[in-house]
PDB file of C-alpha atoms in Angstrom:
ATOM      1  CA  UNK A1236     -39.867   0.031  37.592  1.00 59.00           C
ATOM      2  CA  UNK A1237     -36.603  -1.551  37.701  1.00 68.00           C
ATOM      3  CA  UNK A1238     -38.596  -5.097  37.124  1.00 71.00           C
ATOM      4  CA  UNK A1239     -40.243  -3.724  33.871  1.00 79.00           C
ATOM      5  CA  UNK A1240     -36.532  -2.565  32.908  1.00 84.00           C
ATOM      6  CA  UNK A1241     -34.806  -6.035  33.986  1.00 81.00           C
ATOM      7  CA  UNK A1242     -37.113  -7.211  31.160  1.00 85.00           C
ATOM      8  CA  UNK A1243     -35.615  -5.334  28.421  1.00 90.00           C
ATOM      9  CA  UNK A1244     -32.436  -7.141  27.985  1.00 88.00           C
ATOM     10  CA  UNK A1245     -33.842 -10.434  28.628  1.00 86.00           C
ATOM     11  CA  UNK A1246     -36.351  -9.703  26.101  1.00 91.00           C
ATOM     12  CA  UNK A1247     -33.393  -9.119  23.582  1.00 93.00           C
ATOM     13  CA  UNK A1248     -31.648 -11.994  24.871  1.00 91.00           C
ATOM     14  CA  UNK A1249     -34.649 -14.078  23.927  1.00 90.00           C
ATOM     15  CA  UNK A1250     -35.416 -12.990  20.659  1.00 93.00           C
ATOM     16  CA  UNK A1251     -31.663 -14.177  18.978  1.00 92.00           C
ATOM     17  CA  UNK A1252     -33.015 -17.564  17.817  1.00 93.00           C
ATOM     18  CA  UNK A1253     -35.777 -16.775  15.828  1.00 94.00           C
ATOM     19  CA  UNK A1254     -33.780 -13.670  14.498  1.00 94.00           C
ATOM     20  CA  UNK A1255     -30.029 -15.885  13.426  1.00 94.00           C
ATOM     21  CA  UNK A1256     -32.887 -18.167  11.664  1.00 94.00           C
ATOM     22  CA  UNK A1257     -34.825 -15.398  10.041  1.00 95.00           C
ATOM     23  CA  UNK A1258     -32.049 -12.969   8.929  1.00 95.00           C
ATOM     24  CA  UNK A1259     -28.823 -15.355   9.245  1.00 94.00           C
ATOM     25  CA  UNK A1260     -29.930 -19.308   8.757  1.00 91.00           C
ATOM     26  CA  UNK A1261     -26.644 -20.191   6.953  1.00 88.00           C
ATOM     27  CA  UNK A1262     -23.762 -18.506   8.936  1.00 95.00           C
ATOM     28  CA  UNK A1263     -20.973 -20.311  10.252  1.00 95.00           C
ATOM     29  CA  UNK A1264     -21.614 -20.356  14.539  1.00 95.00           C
ATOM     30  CA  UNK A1265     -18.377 -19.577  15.095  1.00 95.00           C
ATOM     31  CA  UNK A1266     -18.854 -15.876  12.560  1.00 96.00           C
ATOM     32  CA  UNK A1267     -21.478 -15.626  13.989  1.00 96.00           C
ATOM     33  CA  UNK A1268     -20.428 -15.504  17.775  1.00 95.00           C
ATOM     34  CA  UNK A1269     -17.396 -13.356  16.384  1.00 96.00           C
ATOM     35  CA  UNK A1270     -18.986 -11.169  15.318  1.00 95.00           C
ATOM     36  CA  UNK A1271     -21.919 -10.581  18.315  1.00 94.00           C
ATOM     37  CA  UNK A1272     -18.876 -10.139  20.426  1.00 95.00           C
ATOM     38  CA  UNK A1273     -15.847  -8.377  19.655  1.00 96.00           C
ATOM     39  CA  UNK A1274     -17.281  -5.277  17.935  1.00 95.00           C
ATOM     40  CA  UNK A1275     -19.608  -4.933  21.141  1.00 94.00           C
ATOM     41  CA  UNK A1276     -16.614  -5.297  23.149  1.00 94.00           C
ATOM     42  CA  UNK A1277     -14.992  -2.392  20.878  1.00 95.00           C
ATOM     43  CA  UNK A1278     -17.908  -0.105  21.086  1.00 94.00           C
ATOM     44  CA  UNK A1279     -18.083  -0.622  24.840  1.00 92.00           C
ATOM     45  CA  UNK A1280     -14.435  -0.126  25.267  1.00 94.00           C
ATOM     46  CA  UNK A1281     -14.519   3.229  23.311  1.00 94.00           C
ATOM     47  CA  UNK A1282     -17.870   4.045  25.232  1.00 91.00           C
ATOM     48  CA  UNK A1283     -15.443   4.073  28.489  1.00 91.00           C
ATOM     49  CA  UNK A1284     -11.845   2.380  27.828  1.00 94.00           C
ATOM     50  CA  UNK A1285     -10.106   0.234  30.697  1.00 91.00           C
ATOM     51  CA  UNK A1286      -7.348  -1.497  31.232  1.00 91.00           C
ATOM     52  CA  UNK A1287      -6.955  -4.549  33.480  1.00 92.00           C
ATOM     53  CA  UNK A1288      -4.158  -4.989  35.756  1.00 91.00           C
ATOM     54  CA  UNK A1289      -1.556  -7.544  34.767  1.00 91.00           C
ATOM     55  CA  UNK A1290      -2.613  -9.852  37.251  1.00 91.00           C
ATOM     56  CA  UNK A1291      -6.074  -9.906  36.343  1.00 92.00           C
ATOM     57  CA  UNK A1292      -5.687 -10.440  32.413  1.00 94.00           C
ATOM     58  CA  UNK A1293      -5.775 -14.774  33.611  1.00 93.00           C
ATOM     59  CA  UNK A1294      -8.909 -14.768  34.974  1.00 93.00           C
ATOM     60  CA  UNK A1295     -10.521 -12.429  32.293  1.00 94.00           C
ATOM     61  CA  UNK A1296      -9.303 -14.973  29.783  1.00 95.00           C
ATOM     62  CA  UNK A1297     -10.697 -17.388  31.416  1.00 94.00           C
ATOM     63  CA  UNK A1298     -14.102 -15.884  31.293  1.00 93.00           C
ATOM     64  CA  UNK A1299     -13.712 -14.771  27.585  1.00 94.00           C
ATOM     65  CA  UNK A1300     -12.803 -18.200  26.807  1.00 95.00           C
ATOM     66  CA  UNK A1301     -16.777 -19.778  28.561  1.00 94.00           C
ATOM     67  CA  UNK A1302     -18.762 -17.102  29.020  1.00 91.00           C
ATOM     68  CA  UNK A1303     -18.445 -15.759  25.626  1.00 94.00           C
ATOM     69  CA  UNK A1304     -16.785 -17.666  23.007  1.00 96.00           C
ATOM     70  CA  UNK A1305     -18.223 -20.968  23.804  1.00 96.00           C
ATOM     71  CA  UNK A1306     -21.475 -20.142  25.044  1.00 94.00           C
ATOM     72  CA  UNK A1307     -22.091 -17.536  21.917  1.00 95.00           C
ATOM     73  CA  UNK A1308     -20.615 -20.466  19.963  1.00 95.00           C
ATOM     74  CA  UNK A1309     -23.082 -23.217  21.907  1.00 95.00           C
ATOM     75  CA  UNK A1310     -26.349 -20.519  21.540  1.00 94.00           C
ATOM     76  CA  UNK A1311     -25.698 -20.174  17.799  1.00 95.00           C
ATOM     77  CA  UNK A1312     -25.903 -23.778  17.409  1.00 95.00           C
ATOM     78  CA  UNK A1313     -29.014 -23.799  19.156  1.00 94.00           C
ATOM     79  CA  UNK A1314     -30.359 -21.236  17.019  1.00 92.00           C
ATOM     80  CA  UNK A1315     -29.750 -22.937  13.854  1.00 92.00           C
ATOM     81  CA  UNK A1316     -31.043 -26.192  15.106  1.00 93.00           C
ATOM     82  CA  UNK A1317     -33.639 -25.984  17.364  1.00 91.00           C
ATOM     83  CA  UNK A1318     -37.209 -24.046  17.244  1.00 91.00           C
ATOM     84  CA  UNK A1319     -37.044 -20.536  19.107  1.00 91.00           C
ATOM     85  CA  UNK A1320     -39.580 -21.104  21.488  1.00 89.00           C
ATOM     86  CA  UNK A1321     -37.796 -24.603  22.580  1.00 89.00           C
ATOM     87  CA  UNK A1322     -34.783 -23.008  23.017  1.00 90.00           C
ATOM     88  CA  UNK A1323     -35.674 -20.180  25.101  1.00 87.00           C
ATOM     89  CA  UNK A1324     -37.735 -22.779  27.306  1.00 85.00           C
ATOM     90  CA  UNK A1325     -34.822 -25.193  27.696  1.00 83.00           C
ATOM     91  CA  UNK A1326     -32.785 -22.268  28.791  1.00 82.00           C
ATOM     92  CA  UNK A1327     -35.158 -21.271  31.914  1.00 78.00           C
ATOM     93  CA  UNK A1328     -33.804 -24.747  33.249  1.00 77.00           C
ATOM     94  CA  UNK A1329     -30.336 -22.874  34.229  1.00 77.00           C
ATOM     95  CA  UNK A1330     -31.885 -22.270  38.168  1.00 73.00           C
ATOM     96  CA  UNK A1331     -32.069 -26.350  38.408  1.00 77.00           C
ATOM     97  CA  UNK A1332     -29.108 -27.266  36.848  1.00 79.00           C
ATOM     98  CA  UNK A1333     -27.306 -24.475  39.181  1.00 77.00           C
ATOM     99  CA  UNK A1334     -29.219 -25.580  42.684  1.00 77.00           C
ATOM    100  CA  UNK A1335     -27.776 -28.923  41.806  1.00 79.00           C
ATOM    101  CA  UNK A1336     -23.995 -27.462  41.037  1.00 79.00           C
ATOM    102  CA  UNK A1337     -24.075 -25.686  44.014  1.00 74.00           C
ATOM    103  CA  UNK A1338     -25.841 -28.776  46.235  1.00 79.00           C
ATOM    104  CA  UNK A1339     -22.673 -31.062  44.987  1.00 80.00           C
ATOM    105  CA  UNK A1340     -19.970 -28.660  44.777  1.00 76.00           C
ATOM    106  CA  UNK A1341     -20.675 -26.613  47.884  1.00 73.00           C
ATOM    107  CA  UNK A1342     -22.593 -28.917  49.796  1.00 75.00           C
ATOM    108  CA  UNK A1343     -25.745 -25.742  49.450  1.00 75.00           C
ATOM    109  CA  UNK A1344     -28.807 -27.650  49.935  1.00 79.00           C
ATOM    110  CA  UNK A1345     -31.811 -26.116  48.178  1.00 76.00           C
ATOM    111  CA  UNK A1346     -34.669 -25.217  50.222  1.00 75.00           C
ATOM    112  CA  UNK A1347     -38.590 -26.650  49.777  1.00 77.00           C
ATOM    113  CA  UNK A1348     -39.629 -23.922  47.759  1.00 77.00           C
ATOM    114  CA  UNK A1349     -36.467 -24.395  45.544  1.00 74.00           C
ATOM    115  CA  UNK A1350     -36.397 -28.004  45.104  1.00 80.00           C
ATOM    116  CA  UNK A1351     -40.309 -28.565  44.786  1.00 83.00           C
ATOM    117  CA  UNK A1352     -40.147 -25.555  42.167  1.00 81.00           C
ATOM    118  CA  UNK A1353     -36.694 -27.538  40.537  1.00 79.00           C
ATOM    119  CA  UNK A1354     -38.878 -30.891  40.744  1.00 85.00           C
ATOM    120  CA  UNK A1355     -41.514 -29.353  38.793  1.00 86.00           C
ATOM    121  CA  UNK A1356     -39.732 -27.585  36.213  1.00 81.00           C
ATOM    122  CA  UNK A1357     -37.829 -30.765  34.858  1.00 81.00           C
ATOM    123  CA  UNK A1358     -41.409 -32.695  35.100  1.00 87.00           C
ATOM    124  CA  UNK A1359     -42.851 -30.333  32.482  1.00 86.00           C
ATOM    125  CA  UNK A1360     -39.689 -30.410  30.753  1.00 83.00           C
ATOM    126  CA  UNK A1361     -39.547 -34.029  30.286  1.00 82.00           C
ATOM    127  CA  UNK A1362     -42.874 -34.107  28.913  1.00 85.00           C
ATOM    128  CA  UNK A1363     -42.117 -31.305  26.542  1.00 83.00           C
ATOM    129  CA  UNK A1364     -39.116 -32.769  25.247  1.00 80.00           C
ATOM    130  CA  UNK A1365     -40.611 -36.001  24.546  1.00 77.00           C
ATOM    131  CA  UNK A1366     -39.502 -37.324  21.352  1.00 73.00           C
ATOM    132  CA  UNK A1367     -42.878 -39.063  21.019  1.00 75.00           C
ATOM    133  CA  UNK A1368     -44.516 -35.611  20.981  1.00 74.00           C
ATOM    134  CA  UNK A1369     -42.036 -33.582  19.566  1.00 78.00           C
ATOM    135  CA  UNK A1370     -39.117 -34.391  16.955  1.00 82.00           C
ATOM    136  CA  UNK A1371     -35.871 -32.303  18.306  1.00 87.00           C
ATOM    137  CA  UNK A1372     -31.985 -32.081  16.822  1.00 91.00           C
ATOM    138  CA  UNK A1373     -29.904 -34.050  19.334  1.00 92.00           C
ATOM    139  CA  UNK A1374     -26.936 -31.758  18.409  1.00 94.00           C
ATOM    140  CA  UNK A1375     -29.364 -28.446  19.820  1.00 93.00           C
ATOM    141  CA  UNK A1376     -29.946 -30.781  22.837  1.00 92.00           C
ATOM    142  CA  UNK A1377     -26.595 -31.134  23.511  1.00 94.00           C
ATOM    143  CA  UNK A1378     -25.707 -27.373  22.450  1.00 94.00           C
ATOM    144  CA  UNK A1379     -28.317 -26.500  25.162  1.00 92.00           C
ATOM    145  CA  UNK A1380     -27.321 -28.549  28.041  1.00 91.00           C
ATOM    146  CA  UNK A1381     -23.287 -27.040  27.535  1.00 94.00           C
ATOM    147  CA  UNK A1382     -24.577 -23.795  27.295  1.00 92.00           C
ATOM    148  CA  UNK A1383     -26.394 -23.918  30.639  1.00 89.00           C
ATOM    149  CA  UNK A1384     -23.107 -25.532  31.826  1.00 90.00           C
ATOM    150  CA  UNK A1385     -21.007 -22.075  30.685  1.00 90.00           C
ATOM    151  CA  UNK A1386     -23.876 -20.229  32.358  1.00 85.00           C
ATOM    152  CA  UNK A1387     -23.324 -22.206  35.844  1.00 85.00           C
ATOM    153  CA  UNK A1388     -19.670 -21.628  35.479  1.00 87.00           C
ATOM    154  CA  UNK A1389     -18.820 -18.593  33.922  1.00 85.00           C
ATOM    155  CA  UNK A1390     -21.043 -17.230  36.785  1.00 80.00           C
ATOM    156  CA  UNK A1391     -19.673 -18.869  39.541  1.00 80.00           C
ATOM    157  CA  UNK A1392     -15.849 -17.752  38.350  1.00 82.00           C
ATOM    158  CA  UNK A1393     -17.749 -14.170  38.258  1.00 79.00           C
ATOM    159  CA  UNK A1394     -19.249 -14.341  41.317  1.00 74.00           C
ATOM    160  CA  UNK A1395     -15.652 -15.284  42.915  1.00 76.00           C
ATOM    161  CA  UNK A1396     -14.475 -11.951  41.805  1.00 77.00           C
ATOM    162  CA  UNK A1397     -16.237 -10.159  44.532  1.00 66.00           C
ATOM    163  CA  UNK A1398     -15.361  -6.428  43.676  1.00 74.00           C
ATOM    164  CA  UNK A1399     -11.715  -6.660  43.038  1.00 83.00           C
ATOM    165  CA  UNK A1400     -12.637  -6.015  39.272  1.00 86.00           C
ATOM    166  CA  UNK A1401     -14.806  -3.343  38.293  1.00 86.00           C
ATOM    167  CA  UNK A1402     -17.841  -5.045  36.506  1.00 82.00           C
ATOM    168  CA  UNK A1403     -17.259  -2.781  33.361  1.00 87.00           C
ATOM    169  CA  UNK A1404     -13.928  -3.855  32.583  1.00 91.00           C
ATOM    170  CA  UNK A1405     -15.028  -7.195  33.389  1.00 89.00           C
ATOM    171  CA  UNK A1406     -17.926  -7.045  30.804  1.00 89.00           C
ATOM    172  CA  UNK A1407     -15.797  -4.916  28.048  1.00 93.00           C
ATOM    173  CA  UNK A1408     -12.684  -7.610  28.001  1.00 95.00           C
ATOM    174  CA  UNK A1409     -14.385 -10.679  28.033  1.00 92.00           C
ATOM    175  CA  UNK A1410     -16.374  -9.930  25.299  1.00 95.00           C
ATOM    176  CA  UNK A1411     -13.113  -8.782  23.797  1.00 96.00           C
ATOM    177  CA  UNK A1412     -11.205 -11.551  24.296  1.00 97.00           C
ATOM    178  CA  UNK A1413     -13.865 -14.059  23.378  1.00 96.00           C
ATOM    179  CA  UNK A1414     -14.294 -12.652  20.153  1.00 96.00           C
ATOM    180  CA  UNK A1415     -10.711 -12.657  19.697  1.00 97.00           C
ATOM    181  CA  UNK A1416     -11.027 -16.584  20.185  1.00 97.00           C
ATOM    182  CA  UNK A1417     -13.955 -16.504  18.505  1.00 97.00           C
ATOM    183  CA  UNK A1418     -12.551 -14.874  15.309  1.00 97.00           C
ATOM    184  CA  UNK A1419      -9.370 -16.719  15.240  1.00 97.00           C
ATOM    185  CA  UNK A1420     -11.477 -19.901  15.239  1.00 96.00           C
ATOM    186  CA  UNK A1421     -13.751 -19.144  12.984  1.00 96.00           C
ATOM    187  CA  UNK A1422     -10.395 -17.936  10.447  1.00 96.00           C
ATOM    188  CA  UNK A1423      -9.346 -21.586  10.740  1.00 96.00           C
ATOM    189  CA  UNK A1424     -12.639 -23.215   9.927  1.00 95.00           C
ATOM    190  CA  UNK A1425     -12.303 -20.699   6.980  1.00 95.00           C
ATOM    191  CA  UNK A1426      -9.141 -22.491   5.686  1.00 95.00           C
ATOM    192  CA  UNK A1427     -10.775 -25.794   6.421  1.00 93.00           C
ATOM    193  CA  UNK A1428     -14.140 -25.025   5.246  1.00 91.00           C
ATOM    194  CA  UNK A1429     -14.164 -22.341   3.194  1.00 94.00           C
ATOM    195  CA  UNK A1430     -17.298 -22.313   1.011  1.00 93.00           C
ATOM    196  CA  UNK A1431     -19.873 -21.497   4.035  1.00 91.00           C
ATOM    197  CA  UNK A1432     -17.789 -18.333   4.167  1.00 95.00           C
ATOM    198  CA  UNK A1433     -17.938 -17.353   0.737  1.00 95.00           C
ATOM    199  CA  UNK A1434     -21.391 -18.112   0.265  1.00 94.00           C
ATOM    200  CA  UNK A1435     -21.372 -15.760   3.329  1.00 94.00           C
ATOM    201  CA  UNK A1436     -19.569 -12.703   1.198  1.00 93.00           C
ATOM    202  CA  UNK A1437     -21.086 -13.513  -1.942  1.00 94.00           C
ATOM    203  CA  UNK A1438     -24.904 -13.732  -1.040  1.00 93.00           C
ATOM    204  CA  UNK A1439     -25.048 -10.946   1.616  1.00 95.00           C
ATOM    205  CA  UNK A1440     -27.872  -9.218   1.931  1.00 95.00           C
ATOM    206  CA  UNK A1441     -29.620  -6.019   3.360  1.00 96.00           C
ATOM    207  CA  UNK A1442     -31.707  -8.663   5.270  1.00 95.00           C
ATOM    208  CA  UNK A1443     -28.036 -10.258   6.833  1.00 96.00           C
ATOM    209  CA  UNK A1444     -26.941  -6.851   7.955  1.00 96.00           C
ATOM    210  CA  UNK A1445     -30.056  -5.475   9.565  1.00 96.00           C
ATOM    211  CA  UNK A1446     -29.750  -9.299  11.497  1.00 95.00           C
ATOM    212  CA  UNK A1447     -26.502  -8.616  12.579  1.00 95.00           C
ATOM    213  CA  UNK A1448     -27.120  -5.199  13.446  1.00 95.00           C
ATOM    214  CA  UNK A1449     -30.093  -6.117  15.476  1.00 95.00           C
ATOM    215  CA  UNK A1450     -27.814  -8.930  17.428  1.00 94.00           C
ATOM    216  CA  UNK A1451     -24.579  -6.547  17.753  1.00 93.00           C
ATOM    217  CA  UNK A1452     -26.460  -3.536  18.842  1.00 93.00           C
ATOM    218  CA  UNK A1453     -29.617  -4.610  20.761  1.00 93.00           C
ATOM    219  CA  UNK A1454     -28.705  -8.233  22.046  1.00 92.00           C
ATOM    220  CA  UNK A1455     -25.255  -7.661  23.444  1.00 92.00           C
ATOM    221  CA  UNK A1456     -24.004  -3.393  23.322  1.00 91.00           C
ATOM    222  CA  UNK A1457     -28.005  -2.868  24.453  1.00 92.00           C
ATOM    223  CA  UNK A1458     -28.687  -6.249  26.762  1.00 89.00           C
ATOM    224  CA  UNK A1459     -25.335  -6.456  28.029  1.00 83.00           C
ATOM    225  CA  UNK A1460     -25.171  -2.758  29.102  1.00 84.00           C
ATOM    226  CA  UNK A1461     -28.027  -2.566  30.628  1.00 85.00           C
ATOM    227  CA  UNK A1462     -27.336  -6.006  32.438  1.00 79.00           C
ATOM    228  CA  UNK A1463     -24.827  -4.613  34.678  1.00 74.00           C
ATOM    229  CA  UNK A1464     -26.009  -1.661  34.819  1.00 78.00           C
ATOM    230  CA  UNK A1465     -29.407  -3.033  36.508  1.00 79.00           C
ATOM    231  CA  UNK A1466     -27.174  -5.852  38.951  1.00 68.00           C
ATOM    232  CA  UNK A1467     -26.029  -2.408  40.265  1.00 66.00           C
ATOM    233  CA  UNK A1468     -29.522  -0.966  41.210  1.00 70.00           C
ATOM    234  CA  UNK A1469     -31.627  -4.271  41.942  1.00 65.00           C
ATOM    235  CA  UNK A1470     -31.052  -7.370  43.528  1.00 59.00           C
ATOM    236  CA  UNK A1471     -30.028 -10.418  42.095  1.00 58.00           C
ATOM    237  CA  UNK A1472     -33.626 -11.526  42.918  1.00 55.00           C
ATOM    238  CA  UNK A1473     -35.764  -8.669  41.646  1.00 61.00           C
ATOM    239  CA  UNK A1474     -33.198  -9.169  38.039  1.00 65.00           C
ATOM    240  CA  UNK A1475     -33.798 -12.476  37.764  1.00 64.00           C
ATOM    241  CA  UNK A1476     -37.311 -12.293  37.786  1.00 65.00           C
ATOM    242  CA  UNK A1477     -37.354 -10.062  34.877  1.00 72.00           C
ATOM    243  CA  UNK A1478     -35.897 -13.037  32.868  1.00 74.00           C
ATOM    244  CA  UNK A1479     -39.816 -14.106  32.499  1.00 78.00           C
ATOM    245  CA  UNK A1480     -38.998 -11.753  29.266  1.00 84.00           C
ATOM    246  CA  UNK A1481     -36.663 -13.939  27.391  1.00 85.00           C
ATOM    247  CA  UNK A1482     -38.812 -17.085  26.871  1.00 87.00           C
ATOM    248  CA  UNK A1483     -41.612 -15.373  25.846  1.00 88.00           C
ATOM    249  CA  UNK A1484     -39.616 -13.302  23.360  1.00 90.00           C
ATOM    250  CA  UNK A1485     -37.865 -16.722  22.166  1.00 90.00           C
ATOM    251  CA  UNK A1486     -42.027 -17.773  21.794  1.00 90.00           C
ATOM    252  CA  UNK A1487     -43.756 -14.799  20.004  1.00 90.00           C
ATOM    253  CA  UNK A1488     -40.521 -14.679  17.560  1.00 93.00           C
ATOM    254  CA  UNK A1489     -40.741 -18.145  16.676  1.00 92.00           C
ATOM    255  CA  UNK A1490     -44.696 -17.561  15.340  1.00 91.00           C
ATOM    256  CA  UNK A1491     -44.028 -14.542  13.924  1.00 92.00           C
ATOM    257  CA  UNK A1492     -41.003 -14.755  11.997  1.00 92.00           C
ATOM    258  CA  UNK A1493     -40.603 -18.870  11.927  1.00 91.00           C
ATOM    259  CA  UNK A1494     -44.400 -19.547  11.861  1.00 91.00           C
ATOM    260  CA  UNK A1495     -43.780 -22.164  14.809  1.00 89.00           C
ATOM    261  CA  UNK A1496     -46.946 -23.310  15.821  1.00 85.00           C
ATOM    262  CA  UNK A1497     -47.481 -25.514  18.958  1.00 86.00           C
ATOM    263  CA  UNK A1498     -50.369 -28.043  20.275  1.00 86.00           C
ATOM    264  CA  UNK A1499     -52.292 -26.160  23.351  1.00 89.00           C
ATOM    265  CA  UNK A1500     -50.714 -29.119  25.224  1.00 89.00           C
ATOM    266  CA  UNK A1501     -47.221 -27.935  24.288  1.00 87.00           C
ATOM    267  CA  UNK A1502     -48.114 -24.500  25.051  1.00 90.00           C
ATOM    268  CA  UNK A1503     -49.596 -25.290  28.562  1.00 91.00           C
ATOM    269  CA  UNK A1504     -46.363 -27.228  29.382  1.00 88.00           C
ATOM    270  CA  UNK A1505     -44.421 -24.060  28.151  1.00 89.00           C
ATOM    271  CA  UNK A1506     -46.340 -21.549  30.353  1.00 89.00           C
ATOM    272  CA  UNK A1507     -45.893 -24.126  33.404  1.00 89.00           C
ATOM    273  CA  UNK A1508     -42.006 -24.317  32.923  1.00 85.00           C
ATOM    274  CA  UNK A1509     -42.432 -20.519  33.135  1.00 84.00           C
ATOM    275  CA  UNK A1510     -44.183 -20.354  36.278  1.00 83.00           C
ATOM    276  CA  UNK A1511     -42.055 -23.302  37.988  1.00 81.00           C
ATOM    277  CA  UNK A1512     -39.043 -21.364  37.364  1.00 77.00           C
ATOM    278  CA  UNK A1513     -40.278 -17.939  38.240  1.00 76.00           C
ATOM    279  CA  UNK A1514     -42.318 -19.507  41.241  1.00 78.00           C
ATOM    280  CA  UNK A1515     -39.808 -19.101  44.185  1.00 73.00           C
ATOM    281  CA  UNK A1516     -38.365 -16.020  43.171  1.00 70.00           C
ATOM    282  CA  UNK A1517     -42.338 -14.311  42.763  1.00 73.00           C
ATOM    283  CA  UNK A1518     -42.446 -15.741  46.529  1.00 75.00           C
ATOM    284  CA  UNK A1519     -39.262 -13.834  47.486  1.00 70.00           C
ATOM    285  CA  UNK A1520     -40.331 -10.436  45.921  1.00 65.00           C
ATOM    286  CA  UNK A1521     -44.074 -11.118  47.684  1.00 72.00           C
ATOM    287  CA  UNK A1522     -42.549 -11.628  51.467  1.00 73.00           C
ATOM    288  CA  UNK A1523     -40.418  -8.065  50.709  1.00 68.00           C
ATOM    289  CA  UNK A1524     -43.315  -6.360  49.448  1.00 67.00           C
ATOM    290  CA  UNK A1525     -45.699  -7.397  52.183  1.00 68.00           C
ATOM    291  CA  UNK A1526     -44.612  -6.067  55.731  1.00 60.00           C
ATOM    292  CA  UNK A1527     -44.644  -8.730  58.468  1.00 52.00           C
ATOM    293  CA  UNK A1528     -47.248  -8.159  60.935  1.00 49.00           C
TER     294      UNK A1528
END
């Protein structure tokens, strides 16, 4: 049960491409990670307020500063310049790109099942990201492979916490604080730049709200929420395999509200990616299931 649940947020999670480029194709990346973050952070704070101790307000700044306003910064990007479905694929990737973090950093070699699973997963990426098949924005690309980087990071600094923080003051504050940076940043491209953000005022629509409303409420007060809320019922393991959700999501929104269309090829290599990533954690939840004899 807690499985089917894992999948709700990720499901969420998946669908903000195809929704910023249905309902929001022209907003600024910086608005629009300012505004994804700091009123959930304000809703969430008046849900339950906190206050962090002095000597904790560094490393929550820290963790505002990656884990929300440049990765909601780098994932708006991505979802104004690359197609849904490729974006929620690329992002499946983050397991690889960790195992090899971890391998340099902490000298934590992966084992077979990781690395043959790892092996795979950038095989049938490399094929799907093929320019000769498939014509991508390099500036997505590179959104995409910085966002996975906050991912690795932000987690690890997390991680490092232990329990010294409570994990709802830690998820209230950052987003917080990263919108904070996020909406002071996104004031200065105003003065720089400032016709994107009039067009934004001038042309809204019911269309724009029910977008934002959709990634406020459901992505991040919703997906967030019930994010740590799961990590404190269910392993890490059971969680992650629930993130099966947010790929698909990023695929069925990207034919039904973007019309993306695929060859079968493309499709086959997408469902692989799926099952290379999913692979050793399916084999992990099988050996717990099934009782040694």
């Amino acid at each position: 049960m807690n499985i089917l649940l894992a999948m709700i947020p990720a499901f969420f999670w998946g669908t903000t491409y195809a929704m910023t480029q249905f309902t929001l194709p022209d907003w600024p990346p910086l608005l629009l990670g300012a505004l994804r973050a700091l009123p959930a952070g304000l809703i969430l704070l008046a849900i339950k307020p906190s206050r962090p101790l002095k000597a904790d307000w560094p490393i929550l700044i820290k963790l505002g500063a990656i884990n929300i306003a440049v990765f909601f910064s780098l994932i708006f990007i991505m979802a104004l310049t690359l197609p849904s479905a490729i974006s929620g694929i690329g992002m499946i990737s983050v397991p690889v790109f960790a195992m090899l973090f971890h391998w340099v950093s902490s000298k934590k070699r992966p084992n077979l099942q990781q690395a043959f699973s790892g092996a795979m997963l950038m095989a049938l990426a490399w094929m799907l990201f093929d320019p000769n098949s498939i014509s991508l924005n390099p500036i997505g690309l590179v959104a995409m492979l910085a966002a996975i980087s906050c991912i690795i990071i932000g987690s690890t600094v997390t991680k490092s916490l232990g329990s010294r923080i409570h994990w709802w003051t830690i998820l209230t504050w950052q987003l917080v604080i990263g919108g904070a940076f996020l909406l002071v940043s996104a004031g200065i491209q105003a003065l720089f730049s400032p016709e994107q953000y009039l067009n934004v005022v001038n042309q809204f629509s019911l269309t724009n709200g029910l977008g934002i409303s959709w990634i406020i409420l459901l992505n991040t007060v919703l997906g967030y929420s019930m994010y740590v809320w799961l990590l404190q019922r269910m392993s890490v393991v059971d969680f992650t395999f629930g993130g099966i959700a947010n790929p698909v999501a990023g695929i069925v929104c990207g034919l039904v509200l973007m019309g993306e269309s695929y060859t079968p090829q493309q499709y086959l290599l997408m469902s692989g990616m799926i099952l290379a990533s999913t692979a050793p954690t399916l084999i992990q939840l099988l050996r717990q299931r099934i009782p040694s004899t």
